[in-house]
Amino acid sequence: MAQAITMHIPDTLYDQLKRTAELSQRSIDTIIAHSLSHSITPLLEDIPAEYQADVYPLLEMNEMALQAEVRRIFPADRWSIYEALLEKKKEGPLTEKEHAQLDTLRREADTLMFRKAYAAVLLKHRGFHPPSIHELPKVS
């Protein structure tokens, strides 16, 4: 389903849209819809609700801050504890304290993953290139 809107744009922009539509053999509506779809920031609704508040601040970050976010790694000492708790869970039940710690670490890891991924999406959307896999820090 499509929605109709009325817009007032400068004549020069309309002429450019009209010419682009003619050259591409597409409608002006299609040209505008395509342009808007590439200029609007990706929605946070694509991220699970419980993580949206953690990811929202990235919308205000500049390129350098987003690049730093993409490069963040989960602290090695926290990761070791996380892995140890997962292994222990395979062998038998965890204590209440261990289960709570595992849940906390899982949430931290998931939050980091969502923030890194959304930072990369924002960088790409803004015309910057997120670092390649070879440019990312190595996990020790």
Coordinates of C-alpha atoms in Angstrom, one line a residue:
M1 CA 0.0 0.0 0.0
A2 CA 1.3 3.5 -0.8
Q3 CA 0.4 6.8 0.8
A4 CA 0.0 10.1 -1.1
I5 CA 1.6 13.3 0.1
T6 CA 1.8 16.8 -1.2
M7 CA 5.1 18.5 -1.2
H8 CA 6.4 21.9 -2.3
I9 CA 9.8 21.8 -3.8
P10 CA 11.9 24.3 -5.8
D11 CA 11.4 24.3 -9.6
T12 CA 15.0 23.4 -10.1
L13 CA 14.7 20.3 -8.0
Y14 CA 11.4 19.3 -9.8
D15 CA 13.2 19.8 -13.1
Q16 CA 16.0 17.5 -11.9
L17 CA 13.5 14.9 -10.7
K18 CA 11.6 15.1 -14.0
R19 CA 14.8 14.7 -16.1
T20 CA 16.0 11.8 -13.9
A21 CA 12.6 10.1 -14.3
E22 CA 12.8 10.5 -18.1
L23 CA 16.3 9.2 -18.4
S24 CA 15.7 6.2 -16.1
Q25 CA 12.2 5.5 -17.6
R26 CA 10.7 5.5 -14.1
S27 CA 8.1 7.7 -12.5
I28 CA 8.9 10.7 -10.4
D29 CA 7.2 9.0 -7.5
T30 CA 9.5 6.0 -7.9
I31 CA 12.6 8.3 -8.0
I32 CA 11.5 10.2 -4.9
A33 CA 10.6 7.0 -3.0
H34 CA 13.9 5.5 -3.9
S35 CA 15.8 8.6 -2.8
L36 CA 13.9 8.8 0.5
S37 CA 14.5 5.2 1.3
H38 CA 18.2 5.8 1.1
S39 CA 18.3 9.0 3.0
I40 CA 16.2 8.1 6.1
T41 CA 18.1 6.6 9.0
P42 CA 17.5 2.9 9.6
L43 CA 14.8 2.4 12.2
L44 CA 15.6 1.2 15.7
E45 CA 12.5 -0.9 15.5
D46 CA 14.7 -3.5 13.6
I47 CA 16.5 -4.0 16.9
P48 CA 14.8 -5.9 19.8
A49 CA 12.9 -3.5 22.1
E50 CA 15.0 -4.4 25.1
Y51 CA 18.2 -3.1 23.4
Q52 CA 16.8 0.0 21.7
A53 CA 17.6 2.3 24.6
D54 CA 21.2 1.0 24.5
V55 CA 21.5 1.6 20.8
Y56 CA 19.6 4.9 20.5
P57 CA 22.6 7.2 21.6
L58 CA 24.5 6.1 18.5
L59 CA 22.1 8.2 16.4
E60 CA 23.8 11.3 17.8
M61 CA 27.4 10.1 17.3
N62 CA 29.8 11.5 14.7
E63 CA 31.8 9.3 12.3
M64 CA 34.8 9.0 14.7
A65 CA 32.7 7.9 17.6
L66 CA 30.8 5.4 15.4
Q67 CA 34.2 4.0 14.1
A68 CA 35.3 3.6 17.7
E69 CA 32.0 1.8 18.5
V70 CA 32.5 -0.6 15.6
R71 CA 36.0 -1.5 16.9
R72 CA 34.9 -2.1 20.5
I73 CA 35.6 -5.6 21.8
F74 CA 34.1 -7.5 24.7
P75 CA 36.6 -7.4 27.6
A76 CA 38.7 -10.7 27.6
D77 CA 38.3 -11.3 31.3
R78 CA 34.5 -11.0 31.0
W79 CA 34.5 -13.2 28.0
S80 CA 36.4 -15.9 29.9
I81 CA 33.9 -15.9 32.7
Y82 CA 31.0 -16.0 30.2
E83 CA 32.6 -19.1 28.4
A84 CA 33.3 -20.8 31.7
L85 CA 29.7 -20.4 32.9
L86 CA 28.4 -21.7 29.6
E87 CA 30.6 -24.8 29.9
K88 CA 29.6 -25.3 33.5
K89 CA 25.9 -25.0 32.5
K90 CA 26.5 -27.9 30.0
E91 CA 27.7 -30.1 32.8
G92 CA 24.9 -29.3 35.2
P93 CA 22.7 -26.7 36.8
L94 CA 24.2 -23.3 37.7
T95 CA 23.7 -21.7 41.1
E96 CA 21.3 -18.8 41.3
K97 CA 24.3 -16.4 41.5
E98 CA 26.0 -18.0 38.5
H99 CA 22.8 -18.0 36.5
A100 CA 22.3 -14.2 37.2
Q101 CA 26.0 -13.6 36.2
L102 CA 25.5 -15.5 33.0
D103 CA 22.4 -13.5 32.2
T104 CA 24.2 -10.2 32.9
L105 CA 27.2 -11.2 30.7
R106 CA 24.9 -12.4 27.9
R107 CA 23.1 -9.1 28.0
E108 CA 26.4 -7.2 27.9
A109 CA 27.6 -9.3 24.9
D110 CA 24.3 -8.8 23.1
T111 CA 24.2 -5.1 23.7
L112 CA 27.8 -4.7 22.4
M113 CA 26.8 -6.8 19.3
F114 CA 23.7 -4.6 18.5
R115 CA 25.7 -1.4 19.1
K116 CA 28.5 -2.5 16.8
A117 CA 26.1 -3.6 14.1
Y118 CA 24.0 -0.5 14.2
A119 CA 27.1 1.7 14.3
A120 CA 28.3 0.0 11.1
V121 CA 24.8 0.5 9.5
L122 CA 24.9 4.2 10.4
L123 CA 28.4 4.7 9.0
K124 CA 27.4 3.1 5.8
H125 CA 24.2 5.1 5.6
R126 CA 26.1 8.3 6.1
G127 CA 28.4 7.4 3.2
F128 CA 31.4 6.2 5.3
H129 CA 32.9 2.8 5.1
P130 CA 32.9 0.7 8.3
P131 CA 36.2 -0.9 9.0
S132 CA 36.8 -4.2 7.2
I133 CA 37.2 -7.4 9.2
H134 CA 40.9 -7.1 8.8
E135 CA 40.9 -3.7 10.3
L136 CA 39.0 -4.7 13.4
P137 CA 40.9 -5.5 16.6
K138 CA 41.7 -9.1 17.3
V139 CA 40.1 -10.7 20.2
S140 CA 42.7 -12.2 22.5

